[in-house]
Short mmCIF file of C-alpha atoms and ligand atoms in Angstrom, two decimals:
data_model
loop_
_atom_site.label_atom_id
_atom_site.label_comp_id
_atom_site.label_asym_id
_atom_site.label_seq_id
_atom_site.Cartn_x
_atom_site.Cartn_y
_atom_site.Cartn_z
CA MET A 903 -2.64 -18.29 21.22
CA HIS A 904 0.48 -18.63 19.90
CA VAL A 905 -0.38 -19.30 16.55
CA LEU A 906 1.98 -21.10 13.60
CA VAL A 907 1.28 -19.46 10.08
CA ILE A 908 2.45 -22.12 7.71
CA GLY A 909 3.39 -19.65 4.36
CA GLY A 910 3.01 -16.73 6.45
CA ALA A 911 5.68 -14.33 3.88
CA GLY A 912 3.26 -14.80 1.12
CA TYR A 913 0.34 -12.89 0.18
CA ILE A 914 -2.76 -14.44 2.07
CA GLY A 915 -0.40 -15.26 4.35
CA SER A 916 1.07 -11.66 5.69
CA HIS A 917 -2.09 -10.28 5.38
CA VAL A 918 -3.34 -13.65 7.65
CA VAL A 919 -0.74 -12.39 10.07
CA THR A 920 -1.61 -9.03 10.24
CA ALA A 921 -5.04 -9.73 10.81
CA LEU A 922 -4.19 -13.06 13.99
CA ILE A 923 -2.21 -9.77 15.53
CA ALA A 924 -4.68 -7.16 15.36
CA ALA A 925 -6.72 -10.02 17.35
CA GLY A 926 -4.20 -10.54 20.07
CA ASN A 927 -2.86 -13.50 19.33
CA ARG A 928 0.88 -14.26 18.94
CA VAL A 929 2.46 -15.20 15.79
CA THR A 930 5.28 -16.95 14.46
CA VAL A 931 5.97 -17.15 10.27
CA PHE A 932 6.84 -20.03 9.28
CA ASP A 933 8.06 -20.00 5.12
CA ASN A 934 10.42 -21.21 2.58
CA LEU A 935 10.34 -17.91 1.02
CA SER A 936 10.17 -19.45 -2.68
CA SER A 937 7.07 -17.39 -3.01
CA GLY A 938 6.95 -15.58 0.05
CA LEU A 939 8.65 -12.29 0.53
CA ARG A 940 10.65 -11.25 3.10
CA ILE A 941 9.73 -7.71 2.99
CA ASN A 942 5.92 -9.40 3.54
CA LEU A 943 7.19 -10.55 7.09
CA GLN A 944 5.45 -8.48 9.53
CA PRO A 945 7.36 -6.44 12.46
CA GLY A 946 5.34 -8.81 15.43
CA ALA A 947 5.63 -11.93 14.24
CA ALA A 948 8.85 -14.30 14.45
CA PHE A 949 10.19 -15.78 11.74
CA VAL A 950 11.12 -19.35 11.22
CA HIS A 951 12.92 -20.17 7.76
CA GLY A 952 11.68 -23.39 6.91
CA ASP A 953 9.72 -26.27 4.07
CA ILE A 954 6.92 -28.10 5.26
CA ARG A 955 9.09 -31.03 2.78
CA ARG A 956 11.38 -31.69 5.72
CA PRO A 957 9.92 -32.76 9.40
CA ASP A 958 12.59 -31.62 11.34
CA SER A 959 12.09 -27.92 10.57
CA LEU A 960 8.61 -28.39 11.20
CA ARG A 961 8.62 -30.12 14.64
CA ALA A 962 11.30 -27.64 15.84
CA ALA A 963 8.58 -24.78 14.84
CA LEU A 964 6.07 -26.43 17.12
CA ALA A 965 7.70 -27.42 19.84
CA ALA A 966 7.49 -23.89 20.91
CA ASP A 967 3.90 -23.46 22.78
CA VAL A 968 2.32 -23.36 19.63
CA GLU A 969 -1.18 -23.65 19.76
CA ALA A 970 -3.06 -23.60 16.51
CA VAL A 971 -1.66 -23.78 12.96
CA VAL A 972 -3.05 -21.77 9.89
CA HIS A 973 -1.64 -23.22 6.79
CA LEU A 974 -1.11 -21.22 3.53
CA ALA A 975 1.80 -23.31 1.84
CA ALA A 976 0.77 -24.22 -1.31
CA PHE A 977 1.50 -24.15 -5.13
CA LYS A 978 -1.31 -23.09 -7.16
CA ALA A 979 -0.92 -22.87 -10.66
CA ALA A 980 -3.62 -24.33 -12.04
CA GLY A 981 -2.34 -24.53 -15.53
CA GLU A 982 1.56 -25.85 -14.18
CA SER A 983 -0.63 -28.41 -11.91
CA MET A 984 -1.52 -30.27 -15.03
CA GLU A 985 1.72 -30.47 -16.54
CA ARG A 986 3.83 -31.09 -13.46
CA PRO A 987 1.19 -33.33 -11.19
CA GLU A 988 4.60 -34.65 -8.85
CA LYS A 989 5.58 -31.46 -8.21
CA TYR A 990 2.08 -30.55 -6.41
CA ALA A 991 1.43 -33.75 -5.24
CA ASP A 992 4.31 -33.92 -3.01
CA ASN A 993 4.38 -30.09 -1.88
CA ASN A 994 0.37 -29.24 -1.23
CA ILE A 995 -0.19 -33.16 -0.40
CA GLY A 996 2.90 -34.62 1.01
CA GLY A 997 3.77 -31.25 3.05
CA THR A 998 0.65 -30.81 4.52
CA ILE A 999 0.63 -34.80 5.59
CA GLN A 1000 4.03 -33.87 7.19
CA ILE A 1001 2.53 -31.03 9.01
CA LEU A 1002 -0.68 -32.55 10.62
CA ASN A 1003 1.76 -36.20 11.21
CA ALA A 1004 3.99 -32.76 13.78
CA MET A 1005 1.16 -31.23 14.90
CA THR A 1006 -0.47 -34.77 16.22
CA GLU A 1007 3.25 -35.25 17.75
CA ALA A 1008 3.24 -31.86 19.58
CA GLY A 1009 -0.51 -32.61 20.80
CA VAL A 1010 -1.14 -29.49 18.30
CA SER A 1011 -4.74 -29.97 17.57
CA ARG A 1012 -6.61 -26.69 16.11
CA PHE A 1013 -5.88 -26.24 12.39
CA ILE A 1014 -7.16 -23.92 9.76
CA PHE A 1015 -6.51 -24.27 5.86
CA SER A 1016 -6.58 -22.54 3.03
CA SER A 1017 -8.13 -24.25 0.50
CA SER A 1018 -10.26 -23.23 -2.87
CA ALA A 1019 -13.12 -22.30 -5.01
CA ALA A 1020 -11.00 -24.85 -7.07
CA VAL A 1021 -12.76 -28.24 -4.98
CA TYR A 1022 -15.92 -27.66 -7.33
CA GLY A 1023 -14.89 -27.46 -10.90
CA GLU A 1024 -16.99 -26.42 -13.45
CA PRO A 1025 -20.02 -24.88 -11.92
CA GLU A 1026 -23.51 -27.30 -12.22
CA TYR A 1027 -25.24 -24.69 -10.34
CA LEU A 1028 -24.67 -20.58 -9.55
CA PRO A 1029 -24.29 -19.30 -6.68
CA ILE A 1030 -21.98 -22.08 -5.60
CA ASP A 1031 -22.96 -23.30 -1.84
CA GLU A 1032 -20.82 -25.65 0.24
CA ASP A 1033 -22.86 -28.84 -1.24
CA HIS A 1034 -22.21 -27.98 -5.14
CA PRO A 1035 -20.84 -31.20 -6.28
CA GLN A 1036 -16.73 -30.96 -5.74
CA LYS A 1037 -15.46 -32.64 -9.20
CA PRO A 1038 -12.56 -30.56 -9.73
CA GLU A 1039 -10.74 -29.31 -12.80
CA ASN A 1040 -7.38 -29.41 -12.38
CA PHE A 1041 -4.64 -30.89 -10.68
CA TYR A 1042 -4.05 -28.86 -8.17
CA GLY A 1043 -7.66 -28.17 -7.00
CA PHE A 1044 -7.50 -32.05 -6.05
CA THR A 1045 -4.65 -31.74 -4.23
CA LYS A 1046 -6.81 -29.44 -2.49
CA LEU A 1047 -9.90 -31.68 -2.23
CA GLU A 1048 -8.21 -34.47 -1.56
CA ILE A 1049 -6.25 -32.73 1.57
CA GLU A 1050 -10.00 -31.59 2.84
CA ARG A 1051 -10.61 -34.99 2.70
CA LEU A 1052 -7.63 -36.52 4.85
CA LEU A 1053 -8.67 -33.36 7.29
CA GLY A 1054 -11.76 -35.36 7.94
CA TRP A 1055 -10.04 -38.74 8.80
CA TYR A 1056 -7.65 -36.71 11.31
CA ASP A 1057 -10.81 -34.87 12.80
CA THR A 1058 -12.19 -38.54 13.82
CA LEU A 1059 -9.18 -40.15 14.41
CA LYS A 1060 -6.80 -37.83 15.77
CA GLY A 1061 -9.07 -34.76 17.50
CA VAL A 1062 -7.82 -31.97 14.60
CA ARG A 1063 -10.58 -30.06 14.55
CA PHE A 1064 -9.82 -27.86 11.13
CA ALA A 1065 -12.09 -24.91 9.22
CA ALA A 1066 -11.87 -25.53 5.38
CA LEU A 1067 -11.26 -22.39 4.27
CA ARG A 1068 -12.58 -22.03 0.40
CA TYR A 1069 -11.50 -18.57 -0.98
CA PHE A 1070 -12.80 -17.61 -4.65
CA ASN A 1071 -10.99 -15.09 -6.30
CA ALA A 1072 -8.09 -12.88 -3.59
CA ALA A 1073 -7.23 -9.45 -4.50
CA GLY A 1074 -5.98 -6.54 -3.55
CA TYR A 1075 -4.08 -4.99 -0.36
CA ALA A 1076 -4.82 -4.24 2.95
CA PRO A 1077 -5.76 -0.30 3.30
CA ASP A 1078 -2.62 0.40 5.80
CA GLU A 1079 -0.49 -1.15 3.24
CA SER A 1080 1.07 -3.54 5.64
CA VAL A 1081 1.60 -5.86 3.05
CA VAL A 1082 3.64 -4.28 0.64
CA GLY A 1083 4.86 -7.33 -1.36
CA LEU A 1084 4.40 -7.60 -5.32
CA GLU A 1085 4.04 -11.51 -6.29
CA GLN A 1086 6.53 -12.07 -9.01
CA ASN A 1087 5.20 -12.97 -13.16
CA PRO A 1088 1.42 -13.15 -11.94
CA ALA A 1089 -1.13 -14.93 -13.96
CA ASN A 1090 -4.02 -13.67 -11.90
CA LEU A 1091 -5.74 -11.21 -13.61
CA LEU A 1092 -5.64 -7.93 -11.34
CA PRO A 1093 -1.74 -8.03 -10.80
CA VAL A 1094 -1.28 -9.03 -14.44
CA ILE A 1095 -3.44 -5.60 -14.89
CA MET A 1096 -1.02 -3.33 -12.56
CA ASP A 1097 1.53 -4.96 -14.05
CA VAL A 1098 0.46 -3.55 -17.14
CA ALA A 1099 -0.43 -0.08 -15.56
CA ARG A 1100 2.90 0.53 -13.77
CA GLY A 1101 4.84 -0.65 -17.56
CA VAL A 1102 6.25 -3.35 -16.53
CA ARG A 1103 4.18 -5.41 -19.19
CA ARG A 1104 3.18 -4.02 -22.96
CA GLU A 1105 -0.99 -5.64 -22.80
CA LEU A 1106 -3.56 -7.48 -20.79
CA GLN A 1107 -4.65 -10.12 -22.83
CA ILE A 1108 -8.37 -10.48 -22.32
CA PHE A 1109 -8.63 -14.79 -22.44
CA GLY A 1110 -12.43 -15.18 -24.62
CA ASP A 1111 -14.91 -12.59 -24.51
CA ASP A 1112 -17.21 -14.70 -26.03
CA TYR A 1113 -19.10 -16.48 -22.76
CA GLU A 1114 -22.27 -16.28 -21.82
CA THR A 1115 -22.44 -13.36 -19.44
CA ARG A 1116 -22.90 -10.01 -19.46
CA ASP A 1117 -19.98 -8.27 -21.23
CA GLY A 1118 -19.14 -11.88 -22.63
CA THR A 1119 -16.05 -11.65 -20.75
CA GLY A 1120 -14.86 -14.17 -17.49
CA VAL A 1121 -17.08 -13.34 -13.62
CA ARG A 1122 -15.25 -14.47 -11.30
CA ASP A 1123 -16.16 -13.64 -7.33
CA TYR A 1124 -13.06 -11.51 -5.99
CA VAL A 1125 -12.56 -10.94 -1.96
CA HIS A 1126 -10.61 -8.36 -0.90
CA VAL A 1127 -7.38 -10.78 1.16
CA SER A 1128 -8.25 -8.32 4.04
CA ASP A 1129 -11.13 -9.70 4.27
CA LEU A 1130 -10.07 -13.31 4.05
CA ALA A 1131 -7.58 -12.50 6.30
CA ARG A 1132 -10.37 -11.82 8.94
CA GLY A 1133 -12.56 -14.94 8.04
CA HIS A 1134 -9.10 -17.18 9.64
CA VAL A 1135 -9.54 -14.90 12.51
CA GLN A 1136 -13.20 -15.86 12.71
CA ALA A 1137 -12.55 -19.64 11.43
CA LEU A 1138 -10.26 -20.02 14.97
CA ASP A 1139 -12.12 -18.40 17.05
CA TYR A 1140 -15.11 -20.91 15.85
CA ILE A 1141 -13.06 -24.26 16.44
CA ASP A 1142 -12.08 -23.32 20.18
CA LYS A 1143 -15.66 -22.48 20.30
CA ASN A 1144 -17.19 -24.82 18.64
CA ASP A 1145 -14.31 -27.69 19.58
CA ALA A 1146 -15.67 -29.02 15.83
CA SER A 1147 -14.35 -28.56 11.95
CA LEU A 1148 -16.21 -27.31 8.91
CA ALA A 1149 -15.28 -26.47 5.64
CA VAL A 1150 -16.37 -23.02 4.09
CA ASN A 1151 -17.04 -20.71 0.69
CA LEU A 1152 -14.93 -17.01 1.79
CA GLY A 1153 -16.55 -15.27 -1.50
CA SER A 1154 -17.86 -11.35 -1.55
CA GLU A 1155 -20.80 -12.83 -4.05
CA SER A 1156 -20.93 -10.48 -6.42
CA GLY A 1157 -19.70 -11.53 -9.73
CA LEU A 1158 -16.98 -9.38 -11.49
CA SER A 1159 -16.02 -9.16 -15.35
CA VAL A 1160 -12.61 -8.93 -16.57
CA LEU A 1161 -13.32 -5.98 -18.65
CA GLU A 1162 -15.51 -4.35 -15.50
CA ILE A 1163 -12.00 -4.41 -13.83
CA LEU A 1164 -9.84 -3.94 -16.73
CA SER A 1165 -12.46 -0.28 -17.30
CA ALA A 1166 -12.05 0.20 -13.16
CA ALA A 1167 -8.46 -0.06 -13.41
CA ARG A 1168 -8.26 2.81 -15.94
CA TRP A 1169 -10.39 5.11 -14.58
CA ILE A 1170 -8.10 4.51 -11.09
CA THR A 1171 -4.83 4.32 -12.11
CA GLY A 1172 -5.62 7.10 -14.60
CA ARG A 1173 -3.45 5.09 -17.08
CA GLU A 1174 -4.66 3.35 -20.55
CA ILE A 1175 -3.49 -0.13 -20.14
CA PRO A 1176 -4.26 -2.02 -23.62
CA ALA A 1177 -5.88 -4.84 -24.09
CA ARG A 1178 -6.31 -7.48 -26.86
CA THR A 1179 -9.02 -10.49 -26.50
CA VAL A 1180 -7.28 -13.88 -27.54
CA GLY A 1181 -8.51 -17.21 -27.24
CA ARG A 1182 -10.15 -18.70 -24.34
CA ARG A 1183 -7.91 -20.36 -21.98
CA ALA A 1184 -8.28 -23.60 -21.24
CA GLY A 1185 -10.40 -24.74 -17.79
CA ASP A 1186 -11.68 -21.09 -17.52
CA PRO A 1187 -15.66 -21.52 -16.82
CA ALA A 1188 -17.38 -18.95 -17.61
CA GLU A 1189 -18.49 -17.51 -14.39
CA LEU A 1190 -17.41 -18.81 -10.97
CA VAL A 1191 -19.84 -16.87 -7.58
CA ALA A 1192 -20.03 -18.18 -3.92
CA THR A 1193 -22.70 -18.05 -2.06
CA SER A 1194 -21.47 -17.52 1.64
CA ALA A 1195 -23.95 -17.91 3.61
CA PHE A 1196 -22.20 -20.53 5.58
CA ALA A 1197 -19.94 -18.10 6.75
CA ARG A 1198 -22.08 -15.69 7.50
CA GLU A 1199 -24.29 -17.85 9.88
CA THR A 1200 -21.20 -19.75 11.31
CA LEU A 1201 -18.30 -17.38 11.05
CA GLY A 1202 -20.14 -14.15 11.57
CA TRP A 1203 -17.95 -13.50 8.29
CA LYS A 1204 -18.68 -11.05 4.99
CA ALA A 1205 -17.09 -9.21 2.89
CA GLU A 1206 -16.26 -5.27 3.14
CA LEU A 1207 -13.97 -4.71 1.04
CA SER A 1208 -14.25 -6.34 -1.96
CA ASP A 1209 -16.14 -4.03 -4.13
CA VAL A 1210 -14.31 -3.77 -7.81
CA ASP A 1211 -13.58 0.07 -6.46
CA SER A 1212 -11.46 -0.92 -3.04
CA LEU A 1213 -10.08 -4.08 -4.77
CA VAL A 1214 -8.45 -1.51 -7.28
CA GLU A 1215 -7.76 1.34 -5.40
CA THR A 1216 -5.66 -0.87 -2.54
CA SER A 1217 -3.96 -2.74 -5.29
CA TRP A 1218 -2.66 0.70 -7.33
CA LYS A 1219 -1.47 2.01 -4.34
CA VAL A 1220 0.49 -1.23 -3.59
CA TYR A 1221 1.33 -1.38 -6.97
CA ARG A 1222 2.21 2.59 -7.92
CA ARG A 1223 5.12 2.35 -5.42
CA TYR A 1224 6.76 0.25 -7.77
CA LEU A 1225 6.33 2.34 -11.15
C1 LIG B 2001 -9.80 -14.48 -13.33
C2 LIG B 2001 -10.42 -14.45 -14.54
C3 LIG B 2001 -8.82 -15.52 -16.37
C4 LIG B 2001 -5.63 -13.66 -16.27
C5 LIG B 2001 -7.31 -19.36 -10.30
C6 LIG B 2001 -7.14 -20.23 -9.51
C7 LIG B 2001 -8.08 -20.37 -8.37
C8 LIG B 2001 -8.03 -19.30 -7.62
C9 LIG B 2001 -7.43 -17.59 -7.94
C10 LIG B 2001 -6.15 -20.16 -5.83
C11 LIG B 2001 -10.74 -14.98 -15.69
C12 LIG B 2001 -9.20 -13.53 -17.25
C13 LIG B 2001 -6.84 -14.10 -16.30
C14 LIG B 2001 -5.22 -12.99 -17.43
C15 LIG B 2001 -7.81 -12.86 -18.19
N1 LIG B 2001 -6.39 -19.50 -7.04
N2 LIG B 2001 -7.83 -14.00 -17.34
N3 LIG B 2001 -6.24 -12.27 -18.44
O1 LIG B 2001 -8.34 -18.48 -13.18
O2 LIG B 2001 -10.81 -17.66 -11.82
O3 LIG B 2001 -8.68 -18.76 -9.92
O4 LIG B 2001 -6.84 -17.94 -9.06
O5 LIG B 2001 -6.93 -20.94 -4.68
O6 LIG B 2001 -7.57 -21.91 -8.25
O7 LIG B 2001 -7.80 -20.93 -10.84
O8 LIG B 2001 -8.25 -16.39 -11.51
O9 LIG B 2001 -7.04 -14.04 -11.93
O10 LIG B 2001 -6.47 -16.71 -13.56
O11 LIG B 2001 -8.21 -15.30 -13.78
O12 LIG B 2001 -8.30 -12.43 -19.58
O13 LIG B 2001 -3.85 -12.72 -17.94
O14 LIG B 2001 -9.56 -13.24 -15.76
O15 LIG B 2001 -9.88 -15.54 -17.83
O16 LIG B 2001 -11.83 -15.14 -16.20
P1 LIG B 2001 -9.52 -18.45 -11.51
P2 LIG B 2001 -7.73 -15.73 -12.63
#
């Protein structure tokens, strides 16, 4: 199948591109390179430099017998989304509407959407399943939920079959080092720890150690980006074979705390990685862990590389290139 991967030069997007090519698909990457990197572009994929907010560039990309779209292009900083909602509304929601309209004009009806655990908000029970109440705590999560609701209408009215994949915490790098781009000025835990380990950041600030968790620090469901990427291939197969849409969690089901990741990183990198506990970060829940039983049942998906050592080892293999 010819798949257009929008955001395919990004950290997760480029891993999805490699997985789609490995599964025998033809891939064209569409990216504005606002955060995606040219170094992440995969040799087997064509590249269109375009922006989802400009419909003409989208129509041109879709005209080349595209049969499915994977959309991962979004701004994702939860904190920034609360200060600049207009930026997130315009790009995340407005941009996706442009994509959907360009797709229906071109007769493309398979859509894989990068959604997020952020649609759930504060957990009311754990592990989180797909029936958990959806009350996003930040505008970023709101944009993801709004897009999922739009997709329901485009399925009913325009026959767009979609898979909304609710990622928990993506981490790690492909073991074959097919992707080697580093996120600039990361806010997520593992890239921050890697930046401290390679000496470009002085210390890790631990956002609170007084949570009701086994060691007081925040627990999250980290899922290896290669596991996530495989989930996209399986989701495309699913909607193609079943002519049906679904929303599904992609999580490893095992929670890791900040301190557990930090100690694994110190051991694997052999670096001190200085850390200091500071106040809690606004909006952080104590624990967020998924059940991916539904993903297993529908997509046949399960996390295979999401143990703490694989997450840290595969990250360090890439980061230590940039010492
Ligand atoms: C993880 C844990 C922090 C940085 C975010 C988005 C979410 C999704 C994944 C897109 C928490 C702690 C972190 C640091 C720390 N993104 N931490 N010091 O907040 O769980 O989720 O990324 O879909 O939508 O909200 O990820 O990596 O920021 O935090 O102590 O410098 O690490 O408190 O417990 P988060 P994170």
